[in-house]
Structure formats: C-alpha cells, structure tokens
Coordinates of C-alpha atoms in Angstrom, one line a residue:
Chain A
M189 CA 83.7 64.4 -164.0
E190 CA 83.8 63.0 -167.0
I191 CA 81.9 60.5 -168.5
Y192 CA 84.0 57.9 -169.7
L193 CA 83.5 55.5 -172.3
D194 CA 86.9 53.7 -173.4
H195 CA 86.8 51.1 -171.3
A196 CA 88.5 49.0 -174.4
A197 CA 91.4 50.9 -174.0
T198 CA 92.3 50.7 -170.2
T199 CA 89.7 50.5 -167.1
Y200 CA 90.6 52.0 -163.8
V201 CA 91.7 50.1 -160.9
D202 CA 89.3 48.8 -158.5
E203 CA 90.0 49.8 -155.1
R204 CA 89.3 46.7 -153.9
V205 CA 92.4 45.4 -156.4
K206 CA 94.8 48.7 -155.3
E207 CA 94.2 47.7 -151.1
A208 CA 95.3 44.3 -151.6
M209 CA 98.6 45.5 -153.7
D210 CA 99.3 47.9 -151.2
R211 CA 101.1 46.4 -149.3
Y212 CA 103.7 44.8 -151.8
F213 CA 105.5 48.2 -152.3
S214 CA 107.1 48.7 -148.6
D215 CA 106.2 46.3 -146.1
E216 CA 106.1 43.2 -148.4
Y217 CA 109.1 44.2 -150.6
G218 CA 110.7 40.7 -150.8
N219 CA 111.9 39.3 -154.5
P220 CA 111.1 36.2 -154.8
G221 CA 114.3 34.7 -155.8
S222 CA 116.0 35.7 -152.6
F223 CA 116.6 32.8 -150.3
N224 CA 115.2 34.5 -147.1
T225 CA 111.8 35.0 -145.2
V226 CA 111.6 38.5 -146.6
G227 CA 112.3 37.3 -150.2
L228 CA 109.5 34.1 -149.0
R229 CA 106.6 35.6 -147.9
A230 CA 107.1 37.5 -151.5
K231 CA 107.2 34.4 -153.3
N232 CA 104.0 33.1 -150.9
A233 CA 102.4 36.3 -152.3
M234 CA 103.4 35.0 -155.9
D235 CA 101.8 31.0 -155.2
E236 CA 99.4 32.0 -154.3
S237 CA 98.5 34.5 -156.7
R238 CA 99.3 31.6 -159.6
E239 CA 97.5 29.1 -157.9
K240 CA 94.2 31.7 -157.2
I241 CA 94.7 32.3 -161.3
S242 CA 95.7 28.9 -162.0
N243 CA 91.9 27.9 -160.3
I244 CA 90.1 30.8 -162.7
L245 CA 91.7 29.3 -166.1
N246 CA 90.8 25.4 -164.8
C247 CA 94.7 24.6 -165.6
T248 CA 97.8 24.2 -163.1
P249 CA 100.1 27.3 -161.6
T250 CA 102.9 26.1 -163.7
E251 CA 101.1 26.7 -167.0
I252 CA 101.0 30.5 -166.5
I253 CA 103.1 32.7 -167.6
F254 CA 103.3 36.1 -166.0
T255 CA 104.4 39.0 -168.5
G256 CA 104.9 43.2 -168.7
S257 CA 101.9 43.1 -170.3
G258 CA 99.5 41.8 -173.2
T259 CA 101.5 42.2 -176.1
E260 CA 104.6 40.8 -173.9
S261 CA 102.6 37.9 -173.7
I262 CA 101.3 38.0 -177.6
N263 CA 105.0 38.1 -178.6
L264 CA 106.0 35.5 -175.8
A265 CA 103.3 33.3 -177.4
I266 CA 103.6 33.8 -181.1
K267 CA 108.1 34.2 -181.0
G268 CA 108.3 32.2 -178.0
F269 CA 106.2 29.7 -179.6
V270 CA 107.7 29.3 -183.4
K271 CA 111.7 29.4 -182.6
A272 CA 110.9 26.5 -180.5
N273 CA 108.8 24.5 -183.4
K274 CA 110.4 26.2 -186.3
N275 CA 111.6 22.4 -187.2
K276 CA 108.3 21.1 -187.4
G277 CA 106.5 23.3 -189.7
N278 CA 107.5 27.7 -191.3
H279 CA 103.6 28.8 -191.6
I280 CA 101.4 30.7 -189.0
I281 CA 97.6 31.6 -189.8
T282 CA 96.5 34.9 -188.1
Q283 CA 93.3 36.8 -189.4
K284 CA 93.0 40.4 -190.4
T285 CA 91.1 42.4 -187.6
E286 CA 93.9 41.2 -185.1
H287 CA 95.3 43.8 -182.6
E288 CA 98.6 45.3 -184.3
A289 CA 100.8 42.7 -180.9
V290 CA 99.5 40.1 -183.3
L291 CA 99.5 41.7 -186.7
E292 CA 103.1 43.8 -186.1
T293 CA 104.8 39.8 -184.5
C294 CA 104.0 37.9 -187.1
N295 CA 104.6 40.7 -190.0
Y296 CA 108.8 40.9 -188.0
L297 CA 108.4 36.6 -188.0
E298 CA 107.6 36.8 -191.7
K299 CA 110.2 39.9 -192.7
E300 CA 113.2 38.3 -190.5
E301 CA 112.5 34.9 -189.7
G302 CA 111.2 33.9 -193.2
I303 CA 108.6 32.8 -191.5
K304 CA 105.0 32.0 -194.1
V305 CA 102.7 33.6 -192.5
T306 CA 98.8 33.3 -193.6
C307 CA 96.3 36.1 -192.6
L308 CA 92.8 35.4 -193.1
D309 CA 90.1 37.7 -194.4
V310 CA 86.7 38.2 -192.2
D311 CA 83.3 38.5 -193.3
E312 CA 81.3 41.8 -192.9
Y313 CA 80.5 40.8 -188.8
G314 CA 84.3 40.6 -188.4
L315 CA 84.1 36.4 -188.1
V316 CA 86.3 34.0 -189.3
K317 CA 85.0 32.0 -191.4
L318 CA 86.0 28.4 -190.5
E319 CA 86.2 26.9 -193.8
E320 CA 89.0 29.1 -194.7
L321 CA 90.5 28.7 -191.1
E322 CA 90.6 25.0 -192.5
K323 CA 91.2 25.1 -195.6
A324 CA 94.5 27.6 -194.9
I325 CA 96.6 24.7 -193.1
T326 CA 98.8 23.3 -194.6
N327 CA 101.3 20.2 -193.5
E328 CA 103.9 23.3 -192.7
T329 CA 100.8 25.1 -190.2
I330 CA 102.4 25.2 -186.6
L331 CA 100.3 27.9 -185.0
V332 CA 96.9 29.9 -185.3
S333 CA 96.6 32.9 -183.6
I334 CA 93.4 34.6 -183.7
M335 CA 91.9 36.8 -181.0
Y336 CA 89.0 35.6 -178.1
A337 CA 87.1 39.5 -179.1
N338 CA 88.2 42.3 -181.0
N339 CA 89.1 45.3 -178.8
E340 CA 87.7 47.8 -181.4
I341 CA 84.5 45.9 -182.9
G342 CA 83.7 44.0 -180.5
T343 CA 83.3 40.7 -182.1
V344 CA 83.6 37.3 -180.4
Q345 CA 85.2 34.6 -182.5
N346 CA 84.1 31.3 -182.3
I347 CA 86.7 30.0 -180.0
K348 CA 85.8 26.2 -179.4
E349 CA 84.8 25.3 -183.2
I350 CA 88.9 27.2 -183.9
S351 CA 90.1 24.9 -181.3
E352 CA 88.6 21.7 -182.5
I353 CA 90.0 22.3 -186.2
C354 CA 93.5 23.5 -184.8
K355 CA 93.4 19.7 -182.8
K356 CA 92.0 18.2 -185.7
H357 CA 94.9 19.4 -187.8
K358 CA 97.6 19.0 -184.5
V359 CA 98.2 22.8 -185.4
K360 CA 98.6 24.6 -181.8
F361 CA 96.5 26.8 -181.0
H362 CA 97.3 30.6 -179.8
T363 CA 94.2 33.0 -178.8
D364 CA 94.5 37.1 -177.6
A365 CA 91.9 37.1 -174.9
C366 CA 92.5 40.8 -173.5
Q367 CA 89.3 42.1 -173.8
A368 CA 87.6 38.8 -173.0
A369 CA 88.9 37.9 -170.1
G370 CA 86.6 40.3 -168.3
Y371 CA 83.3 38.8 -169.7
L372 CA 83.7 35.8 -171.9
D373 CA 84.5 32.0 -170.3
I374 CA 88.0 32.0 -169.9
D375 CA 88.2 28.0 -169.0
V376 CA 91.0 26.8 -171.2
Q377 CA 89.8 23.7 -171.1
N378 CA 86.3 23.9 -172.2
L379 CA 87.6 26.5 -174.9
G380 CA 90.6 23.8 -175.9
I381 CA 92.9 26.5 -176.2
D382 CA 96.6 25.6 -176.0
L383 CA 98.3 29.6 -175.5
M384 CA 96.5 32.2 -174.1
S385 CA 97.4 35.9 -173.7
L386 CA 95.7 38.2 -171.0
N387 CA 96.6 41.8 -169.5
G388 CA 96.0 43.0 -166.6
S389 CA 94.8 46.9 -167.8
K390 CA 91.1 45.7 -169.1
L391 CA 89.7 44.0 -166.4
Y392 CA 90.0 46.8 -163.8
G393 CA 93.5 45.6 -162.8
P394 CA 96.8 48.0 -162.8
K395 CA 98.6 47.9 -166.7
G396 CA 101.8 46.4 -166.5
I397 CA 101.3 43.0 -166.1
G398 CA 100.4 40.4 -168.9
L399 CA 100.2 36.7 -168.4
L400 CA 100.3 33.5 -170.5
Y401 CA 99.0 30.2 -170.4
A402 CA 100.9 27.6 -171.8
R403 CA 99.4 24.4 -172.5
R404 CA 101.3 21.7 -170.9
G405 CA 103.2 20.1 -173.9
T406 CA 103.0 23.4 -176.3
I407 CA 106.6 24.3 -176.0
I408 CA 107.5 27.5 -176.3
K409 CA 111.5 29.4 -176.2
P410 CA 112.5 32.8 -173.8
I411 CA 112.3 36.1 -175.6
I412 CA 113.9 37.5 -172.8
H413 CA 116.5 36.4 -171.4
G414 CA 118.5 36.4 -168.2
G415 CA 118.4 35.1 -164.3
G416 CA 115.3 32.3 -165.9
Q417 CA 112.4 33.7 -164.1
E418 CA 109.3 32.1 -164.1
F419 CA 110.0 28.4 -165.4
G420 CA 112.8 29.9 -167.4
L421 CA 110.4 31.3 -169.8
R422 CA 110.4 35.3 -168.6
S423 CA 113.5 36.5 -167.2
G424 CA 113.5 39.8 -164.9
T425 CA 112.7 40.1 -161.2
E426 CA 108.7 38.9 -160.4
N427 CA 106.7 42.3 -160.3
I428 CA 104.9 40.9 -156.8
P429 CA 102.6 43.7 -156.4
Y430 CA 100.8 44.0 -159.8
I431 CA 100.7 40.7 -159.7
V432 CA 98.3 40.0 -156.2
G433 CA 96.8 42.9 -158.4
F434 CA 95.5 40.7 -161.3
A435 CA 95.0 38.0 -158.8
K436 CA 92.5 40.1 -157.1
A437 CA 91.4 41.7 -160.4
L438 CA 90.6 38.4 -162.4
E439 CA 89.3 37.1 -159.4
I440 CA 86.6 39.3 -158.7
A441 CA 85.7 39.8 -162.6
Q442 CA 84.7 36.1 -162.6
R443 CA 83.1 36.7 -159.3
E444 CA 81.0 39.7 -160.2
R445 CA 80.6 38.6 -164.3
E446 CA 77.6 37.2 -164.3
Y447 CA 75.6 40.0 -163.1
E448 CA 78.1 42.9 -165.2
V449 CA 77.5 40.9 -168.1
T450 CA 73.6 41.4 -167.9
R451 CA 73.9 45.0 -166.8
L452 CA 76.4 45.8 -169.5
I453 CA 74.2 44.2 -172.3
N454 CA 71.3 46.0 -171.4
L455 CA 73.3 49.3 -171.0
R456 CA 74.8 48.1 -174.3
D457 CA 71.7 47.2 -176.3
Y458 CA 70.2 50.4 -174.7
L459 CA 72.9 53.0 -176.5
I460 CA 72.7 51.3 -180.0
N461 CA 69.4 51.0 -180.2
N462 CA 68.6 54.6 -179.7
I463 CA 71.5 56.2 -181.3
L464 CA 70.2 53.7 -184.3
E465 CA 66.4 55.0 -184.0
N466 CA 67.1 58.5 -183.4
I467 CA 70.3 59.7 -185.7
P468 CA 69.4 59.0 -189.1
K469 CA 72.2 57.1 -191.3
T470 CA 74.4 55.1 -189.0
F471 CA 75.0 51.0 -188.5
L472 CA 76.3 49.4 -186.4
N473 CA 80.1 47.7 -187.2
G474 CA 80.5 44.2 -185.3
H475 CA 79.1 41.7 -185.0
P476 CA 75.1 42.3 -184.1
S477 CA 75.1 39.1 -180.6
S478 CA 78.2 37.5 -181.0
R479 CA 79.6 40.7 -179.2
L480 CA 81.4 42.0 -176.1
P481 CA 78.5 43.3 -173.5
N482 CA 80.3 45.8 -173.5
N483 CA 81.2 47.6 -177.0
V484 CA 79.7 49.5 -178.9
N485 CA 80.5 50.9 -182.6
I486 CA 78.3 53.0 -184.6
T487 CA 79.5 54.3 -187.9
F488 CA 78.4 58.4 -189.1
L489 CA 77.8 58.6 -191.9
D490 CA 78.9 62.6 -193.9
V491 CA 81.4 63.1 -190.7
E492 CA 85.2 62.3 -189.6
G493 CA 85.6 60.5 -186.4
E494 CA 87.9 62.6 -184.3
A495 CA 85.6 65.7 -185.1
I496 CA 82.9 64.2 -183.5
M497 CA 85.3 63.0 -180.4
L498 CA 86.8 66.6 -179.5
M499 CA 82.6 67.8 -179.6
M500 CA 82.0 65.1 -177.4
N501 CA 84.6 65.4 -175.0
E502 CA 83.9 69.0 -174.9
Y503 CA 80.7 67.7 -173.2
G504 CA 82.7 65.7 -171.1
I505 CA 82.2 62.9 -172.7
C506 CA 85.3 60.3 -173.8
A507 CA 85.6 58.1 -176.3
S508 CA 87.4 56.4 -179.3
S509 CA 87.7 56.5 -183.0
G510 CA 88.8 54.6 -186.1
S511 CA 89.5 57.7 -188.1
A512 CA 92.4 58.6 -189.5
C513 CA 93.0 61.6 -187.8
T514 CA 93.4 60.0 -184.9
S515 CA 95.8 57.3 -185.6
K516 CA 99.5 57.9 -185.9
S517 CA 99.5 56.5 -189.8
L518 CA 97.0 58.2 -192.4
D519 CA 94.1 55.1 -192.8
P520 CA 91.7 54.4 -190.8
S521 CA 91.2 50.9 -188.5
H522 CA 92.2 48.1 -190.5
V523 CA 89.6 46.6 -188.1
I524 CA 86.5 48.9 -189.8
L525 CA 88.4 48.3 -193.5
A526 CA 88.6 44.5 -193.0
I527 CA 84.6 44.2 -192.8
G528 CA 84.8 45.7 -196.0
L529 CA 83.7 49.0 -194.8
P530 CA 84.1 51.5 -197.3
Y531 CA 87.0 54.3 -197.4
E532 CA 84.6 57.3 -197.0
A533 CA 82.2 55.8 -193.9
A534 CA 85.2 54.0 -192.4
H535 CA 86.4 57.7 -191.3
G536 CA 83.1 58.4 -189.2
S537 CA 83.3 55.6 -187.1
I538 CA 83.0 55.9 -183.0
R539 CA 83.3 53.2 -180.1
F540 CA 82.0 53.9 -177.2
T541 CA 83.3 50.8 -174.5
L542 CA 80.8 50.7 -171.2
G543 CA 82.6 49.3 -167.9
K544 CA 81.6 49.0 -164.4
R545 CA 81.1 53.1 -163.8
T546 CA 78.9 53.4 -166.8
T547 CA 75.4 54.6 -165.5
K548 CA 72.1 54.0 -167.0
E549 CA 72.4 58.4 -167.0
G550 CA 76.0 59.1 -168.4
I551 CA 74.4 57.1 -171.3
D552 CA 71.6 59.1 -171.3
K553 CA 73.6 62.1 -171.3
L554 CA 75.6 61.1 -174.1
L555 CA 72.4 60.5 -176.0
K556 CA 70.9 63.8 -175.2
V557 CA 73.9 65.1 -176.8
L558 CA 75.2 62.7 -179.6
P559 CA 72.2 63.7 -182.1
G560 CA 73.5 67.6 -182.4
I561 CA 77.2 67.3 -182.3
I562 CA 76.4 64.3 -185.6
G563 CA 73.7 67.2 -186.6
Y564 CA 75.9 70.3 -186.5
L565 CA 78.6 68.3 -187.5
R566 CA 76.6 67.4 -190.7
Q567 CA 75.9 70.9 -191.5
V568 CA 79.8 71.5 -191.5
S569 CA 80.2 68.6 -194.4
P570 CA 79.8 69.0 -197.8
V571 CA 79.4 65.3 -198.7
N572 CA 76.3 63.8 -198.7
L573 CA 76.2 60.3 -198.1
S574 CA 73.1 58.1 -198.6
L575 CA 73.3 53.6 -196.6
K576 CA 73.0 52.5 -200.2
D577 CA 76.0 54.3 -201.0
V578 CA 77.9 52.6 -198.5
G579 CA 76.5 49.3 -199.4
R580 CA 74.7 49.2 -196.6
Chain B
M262 CA 115.6 59.7 -188.4
N263 CA 113.1 56.9 -189.8
M264 CA 109.6 57.1 -190.0
A265 CA 108.8 56.0 -186.3
D266 CA 110.6 58.9 -185.8
V267 CA 109.3 61.4 -187.4
K268 CA 105.6 60.0 -186.5
S269 CA 106.1 59.5 -182.8
Q270 CA 108.4 63.0 -181.9
D271 CA 105.0 64.5 -181.4
N272 CA 104.2 63.3 -178.0
R273 CA 101.1 66.3 -177.2
S274 CA 99.4 66.0 -180.8
W275 CA 95.9 65.9 -179.1
F276 CA 96.5 69.4 -177.8
Y277 CA 95.6 71.6 -179.5
T278 CA 96.0 75.2 -179.1
D279 CA 92.6 77.8 -178.2
T280 CA 92.8 79.3 -181.6
V281 CA 92.0 76.1 -183.3
K282 CA 89.7 74.6 -180.5
D283 CA 87.5 78.5 -181.1
H284 CA 87.7 78.1 -185.0
F285 CA 86.5 74.1 -185.0
F286 CA 83.3 75.0 -182.3
N287 CA 82.7 78.8 -184.3
P288 CA 83.8 78.2 -187.4
R289 CA 84.1 81.7 -189.8
N290 CA 81.9 82.0 -192.8
L291 CA 80.7 79.0 -193.1
V292 CA 78.0 77.5 -195.4
K293 CA 75.8 75.3 -193.5
K294 CA 74.1 72.5 -195.3
D295 CA 70.5 74.3 -194.5
D296 CA 71.5 77.6 -195.3
E297 CA 70.2 79.0 -198.4
I298 CA 73.3 80.4 -201.2
E299 CA 72.6 82.2 -203.8
V300 CA 75.2 80.1 -206.1
K301 CA 74.5 83.0 -208.5
D302 CA 76.3 85.3 -205.9
F303 CA 79.1 83.9 -206.1
N304 CA 81.8 83.9 -209.1
G305 CA 84.5 81.2 -208.1
I306 CA 84.0 77.3 -206.5
G307 CA 85.9 74.6 -206.1
S308 CA 86.2 72.0 -204.7
V309 CA 89.1 68.9 -203.6
G310 CA 89.3 65.5 -202.0
S311 CA 86.9 62.9 -201.6
P312 CA 85.2 61.7 -197.9
S313 CA 87.2 58.4 -198.7
C314 CA 90.2 60.0 -198.2
G315 CA 89.4 61.4 -195.3
D316 CA 89.1 65.0 -196.4
Q317 CA 86.8 67.0 -198.3
M318 CA 86.9 70.8 -198.8
S319 CA 84.6 73.2 -200.7
V320 CA 84.6 77.0 -201.0
W321 CA 82.6 80.0 -202.7
L322 CA 84.4 83.4 -203.4
K323 CA 83.1 86.2 -204.3
I324 CA 85.2 88.5 -206.1
N325 CA 84.6 92.4 -207.2
E326 CA 85.7 93.9 -209.9
N327 CA 89.7 95.0 -208.6
E328 CA 90.5 91.1 -207.8
T329 CA 89.9 91.3 -204.2
I330 CA 87.8 88.4 -202.3
K331 CA 85.0 90.2 -200.7
E332 CA 83.7 86.8 -199.3
C333 CA 84.9 83.3 -198.4
R334 CA 82.4 80.4 -197.5
W335 CA 83.3 77.2 -197.4
R336 CA 82.0 73.2 -196.2
C337 CA 84.4 70.6 -194.8
F338 CA 84.3 67.5 -194.2
G339 CA 87.5 66.4 -192.3
C340 CA 88.6 66.4 -188.5
A341 CA 88.7 69.3 -186.4
S342 CA 92.2 70.5 -187.7
A343 CA 91.0 71.1 -191.7
I344 CA 88.0 72.3 -190.1
A345 CA 90.1 74.6 -188.1
S346 CA 92.7 75.5 -191.2
T347 CA 89.9 76.1 -193.2
S348 CA 87.6 78.5 -191.4
M349 CA 90.9 80.8 -190.4
L350 CA 91.9 80.4 -194.0
S351 CA 88.4 81.8 -195.1
V352 CA 89.7 84.9 -192.1
I353 CA 92.7 85.4 -193.9
V354 CA 91.4 85.9 -197.1
T355 CA 88.7 88.5 -196.3
E356 CA 89.9 90.3 -193.2
N357 CA 90.6 93.8 -193.7
G358 CA 88.4 94.8 -197.0
G359 CA 90.0 91.6 -198.5
M360 CA 93.0 90.2 -200.2
K361 CA 93.8 90.4 -203.8
I362 CA 93.9 87.1 -205.3
D363 CA 97.4 87.6 -206.5
D364 CA 98.2 87.5 -202.7
A365 CA 95.4 84.7 -201.9
M366 CA 97.0 82.4 -204.6
N367 CA 100.2 82.7 -202.6
I368 CA 98.9 81.6 -199.4
K369 CA 100.7 78.8 -197.5
P370 CA 99.2 75.6 -195.1
Q371 CA 102.3 77.3 -192.6
D372 CA 100.6 80.8 -193.0
I373 CA 97.5 79.2 -191.9
N374 CA 99.7 77.4 -189.4
K375 CA 101.0 80.1 -187.7
R376 CA 97.7 82.3 -187.6
L377 CA 96.2 78.6 -185.8
D378 CA 99.1 79.4 -183.3
G379 CA 100.4 75.7 -184.4
L380 CA 98.3 72.3 -185.3
P381 CA 99.8 69.4 -183.4
T382 CA 103.1 67.8 -186.4
R383 CA 100.9 65.3 -187.2
K384 CA 98.2 67.5 -187.8
F385 CA 99.8 69.3 -189.8
H386 CA 98.6 67.7 -193.4
C387 CA 95.0 68.0 -191.9
S388 CA 95.5 71.9 -193.2
V389 CA 96.9 71.5 -196.7
L390 CA 93.7 70.6 -198.3
G391 CA 92.8 74.5 -197.3
D392 CA 94.5 76.4 -199.9
K393 CA 94.0 73.9 -202.5
A394 CA 90.6 74.4 -202.4
L395 CA 91.0 77.8 -202.8
M396 CA 93.1 77.7 -205.6
A397 CA 90.5 75.7 -206.9
A398 CA 88.2 78.3 -206.6
I399 CA 90.2 81.1 -207.8
N400 CA 91.0 79.2 -211.1
D401 CA 87.6 78.7 -211.7
Y402 CA 87.1 82.4 -211.0
F403 CA 89.6 82.8 -213.8
R404 CA 87.5 80.1 -215.7
R405 CA 84.3 82.2 -215.1
T406 CA 86.1 86.0 -216.9
G407 CA 87.8 83.9 -219.8
Q408 CA 91.4 84.4 -218.2
N409 CA 92.5 81.0 -219.0
D410 CA 96.2 81.8 -219.0
R411 CA 96.6 83.0 -214.8
I412 CA 94.7 79.0 -214.5
I413 CA 97.3 77.4 -212.4
V414 CA 97.4 74.2 -213.8
E415 CA 97.4 72.0 -210.3
G416 CA 100.0 69.8 -209.5
A417 CA 103.5 72.1 -209.7
K418 CA 103.4 73.4 -205.4
I419 CA 106.7 71.9 -204.2
V420 CA 106.5 69.7 -201.2
D421 CA 110.0 69.0 -200.4
K422 CA 111.5 72.5 -200.6
I423 CA 115.1 71.3 -200.1
L424 CA 114.9 69.1 -203.7
K425 CA 112.2 71.1 -204.9
I426 CA 110.1 67.7 -205.9
T427 CA 106.6 68.8 -207.1
D428 CA 102.9 67.3 -205.8
K429 CA 103.1 66.5 -209.3
D430 CA 106.8 64.2 -209.0
I431 CA 104.4 61.9 -206.5
E432 CA 101.9 61.8 -208.2
E433 CA 103.7 60.5 -211.3
A434 CA 105.8 58.1 -208.2
V435 CA 102.5 56.7 -207.5
L436 CA 101.0 55.9 -211.0
D437 CA 104.0 54.4 -211.7
G438 CA 103.6 51.5 -208.8
A439 CA 105.2 53.4 -205.9
D440 CA 102.2 52.8 -203.7
T441 CA 104.0 53.4 -200.0
F442 CA 106.2 56.5 -199.0
E443 CA 109.1 53.9 -199.1
K444 CA 109.0 52.9 -202.6
V445 CA 107.8 57.1 -203.3
Q446 CA 111.0 58.3 -201.4
Q447 CA 113.3 55.4 -203.5
K448 CA 112.0 56.6 -206.9
T449 CA 111.6 60.3 -206.2
K450 CA 113.8 61.2 -202.9
V451 CA 111.6 63.4 -201.5
G452 CA 111.6 63.6 -197.9
I453 CA 115.8 62.9 -197.5
K454 CA 116.1 66.0 -196.6
D455 CA 113.1 68.1 -195.9
K456 CA 111.8 66.1 -193.3
T457 CA 108.7 68.3 -192.8
C458 CA 106.8 67.5 -196.2
I459 CA 106.5 63.6 -194.7
P460 CA 103.5 64.1 -193.4
E461 CA 102.1 65.9 -196.2
V462 CA 103.9 63.0 -198.8
E463 CA 102.0 60.1 -196.9
Q464 CA 98.7 62.8 -198.0
L465 CA 99.2 62.8 -201.7
I466 CA 100.4 59.5 -202.3
R467 CA 97.1 58.3 -199.9
F468 CA 95.6 61.1 -202.5
Y469 CA 96.7 59.9 -205.0
K470 CA 96.2 56.0 -204.9
E471 CA 92.3 57.2 -203.9
K472 CA 92.1 59.2 -207.2
Y473 CA 93.8 56.3 -209.5
F474 CA 93.5 52.9 -208.3
R475 CA 90.2 52.8 -206.5

C-alpha cells in the first residue's frame, strides 16, 4: 500500500460519508424538482443537508448554492458577481498565488469583458500585504478575491483583516476556501466574508460537488442557465447523493477538526524539522506558522522535482512537485515563483500534504528513504548551488 | 489545433516505458559528483543549459585517433526523461566499439526517443539538451585538435521541419522581443505546419529568455 502524501490534490472518501450517500443512488433516486413523493423525499434530503451546512458556516440555508466543483463555485462567484455589479465599477483585485480557477477566471474577464484586474504581489511567505491591498482599492473596485489557504505552500492569509479592509471600503470579498475548509474556521460571520467557495473532494467527501456561500445582499447572476434550480443561480438537476455526502463530510470535519488539526500539526512539524535537519541545502516554502496543518513544501537544491517524485514513487510514496516537468506548461509553479524563489530553486520543490491516513510510521518511512534519494540525484547532477546562491 | 490541444493530447503523460525507467534508475556512464574523474583523460568536454531553465547537462568524451568515441560520461540536472535520455545517448555513441564523431553529430532527439521506446509527448523536449551537450563536447574536441573549420556553430539546427525554421530564428525572435510562443509564431510562423516542434520551440523560447533577459 502506498504512503499517500498528496491530500491537497484530493482525499479518499470517508467510509461514513460513503455510507450516508449510499441510499441516494438506487433507493432514493428522486429529482427534488418533481412534484411527487419520490421527489419530495429527495428534496427533504437536500434541504436537510443544506441546513446542516448552513449551521456549520453560520449562515442561512438560502445563502448556500450547490455546484459541481470548487472551480465552478469560484467561476460563479467571480463571473456571477461581476455580471451583476458591472454598473458599480469595473475593477477587481486578486493576488498572485491564487489557484488557476481564480486566475484564469480573472484573466477571462480582463480579456473578454474589459474588466480591470489588479493581481497583488505577495511577500516571501506568500502573504498578501494588507497595506498594498488597501492602496489597490479604487472607486471602481467591486470585488476582492483572495484565497483562504494556499494549495501549494499552505500559507493561510489574514482573512479577517482582509475582510475588514473590504468592508471599510464597501467592496465585496470572495475567498476560495477549498483547501482551508477541513482545517480552519469557516464561520462566515466570524470571518466577515461575502462569498466563499468550498468543495467536497478535499475534505473526504466526493469529487464533483462544491458550494458557493453568497451572503444575502451580495447579488450574483447565474453563469449556467436552465431549469432555475438553486434559487435560479445554478441550473441542473441537483446531485442529491453528493450533496448528502458533502454535508456529511463537512459535519465530520467540523466535529473531528480539533483532534485532527493537533495531530497533523505534530506530524507536519516532525516532518519539516527532520528534513531540514537531516538533508543539507533544503528550505521550507510558505509561512512557518500561519500554515495549513497538513502542508509541507520543501525545496531541495541541485535536483529536479519530477526526478525526486519518480524515485519516491518507486518506494511507494506519493507526493507532488512544483517542477516545470510535472506541469502542463514548461514553467515551474507560479506560486513558487510568486514567493520570489529564483528559477534554479523553483524546479526542486516538493509538496507533501498529510491527511487522515497519515501516520508517524508512514512519515518515518519517507524520512528513511528521502536522504538517499536526494543524495543520489545530487550525485547525478552537475549543479552545485549553495543556499546563499538562492538568497537563503 | 490550438495550443491547449497540443498540450493536453497526451493523457498518459505520466507513464514511462520500462526502458526509460531502467535508464533513470540505473543510468549508464554517469559520472557521479564523488567520482574521481581525470579531466585530462577526456578530450571533448561540453555543457549546456542551466538549472534556471530546468535542465543542465555536462558531457565528457574520450575520442581516439580514428575519431571514434570510446567513452561518453555525463552528469545531468533534470527530470527523469532528461536523465534517461542522456544515459541512452551515452550508450548509443559508445556501443559496438564506439561511434564515429561524424555520425554522432547527426544523432537527433528522435533517435534517442526511439531507443527509449518513446517518451511521453509532453516530455519529448526533455531529450533535446542531450544532443546539444554532445555537440558542445565534440566542438570542444575540434577546438582542442585545431580543427576549427569543423566546429558547428550553434544555432543552425532546424526545429520546424516543414518551414525549415532553425533555433537561430527562434533566438532572433526572442531577442526581438517576442516573449511568448504566440508572439514567436507571429514573427516566424514556426509550428503552424509542423506541430511536432511546438514543445521544443517553447523550450527554446524559455532558454533564450533566460539567457538574454534575466
């Protein structure tokens, strides 16, 4: 069995989630839009799930719109908001380490809809500089979209401070919370956010389900048209088993969060410290403390990430890399470049993301083979950089 | 077909052939960093690329008086495809008693690719630096032996086989300010007919951008 350290890519479905979903495939298969008892039972299951989630998010059920993925939620949030609020201004603000779902959506709006986009720089840890955010807001600004926690380097943004700045300037605030939801506070009142995107596949729920929280008074327009489901904001027959599974997954995450977060932070720091101590010429990417409990992102100088991954894979260890060779483009990760790493270091960054099935034994297995892998690849490599060469 | 299609057509991009894996895990003719290597034993040494563009190769050649390559040693910073390609290249030029340098100069990334039973399409560009490093080492041999007339000036290699566009053309386009594939294509028409060269062209654009604008 492999040691899976790629939980930020996706998680397995929790057995309890699978169980909760099971009856909504062949036994309770109704369309909640049907005016009959079968449909009604489906509608009840959906309403119950929406209610459960609204309790977790501390909002009303009508503020939750189910979608098909985190990416779709983000598209609905940004495109839907801009469509509905173009008359108020034509400027939106985001930042460089966002997921492609945000960056490409903004890119689209800039190219096709003539919207002005400001993409803020981040500091060396990946944090948005609050004073720069405030400076970037103009009379034309209608929306700020900044992620809660980064998928690659795990940096957690100062969401409350950002939402206060937005409130002060009467600008709406969207956050992509897909990576954060399993580990951090997602009480929307406490955080003060207007729009929040979540998905199921990062928190032991099914893939193919997401939701957008839209605060009452934050007007958005649909981007998918049809039968008018989800308060007219997302047409298409509701995916009842996945909605039920998503609610169950969020419920479990919420209930077990405290225990799991403590456990993961211990494992995470154990892994980070051991790598940094035992393998020379390595450093941690992302913020040392304002960081997701399950994220470890390390740069290994003189070696290329894909080669490390393939070697680890032979030992049954699954991780991911910011190297150009694993991306569709030929450039290293935009996140790694945004935090100011030079190209020669960006190719050797590896992300380990821990999760429910990660044990100390698994981490120890990784720690046992990793120095050998890096040592071997450094023997193959003609490059000999020092930490100083890359500004560390 | 647009760029997105070119990049996404290879769904199996993660799968390496057994030959690629074999050369990655058991590279032939490698010079490890700790290996004591007598530089004076080699009469052709070349290096191309840089870690900032993701690949760097160094090649050491021992060429005898009959212009046959008797030894080809190397070191490589790069992904599995790059390491396996360089390893295979070192085998091709030294097997069966060694290859004549005139023949070695004609080795194409495609030849290496074939012997590796194919690299994933998306990874093909990873094999292009190997033969460049070999070329640099052979040029070094020409320089050392006073055969300056035989030195192949770098930057005359055809990349677009239909429109006969060379890497020199790409270099000039980049120097002229074309910093994306689209802009280079506008200037040179590269890759319009011969789509197989697109990954290599992208690699070249990045390489020259790094070289001139960093």
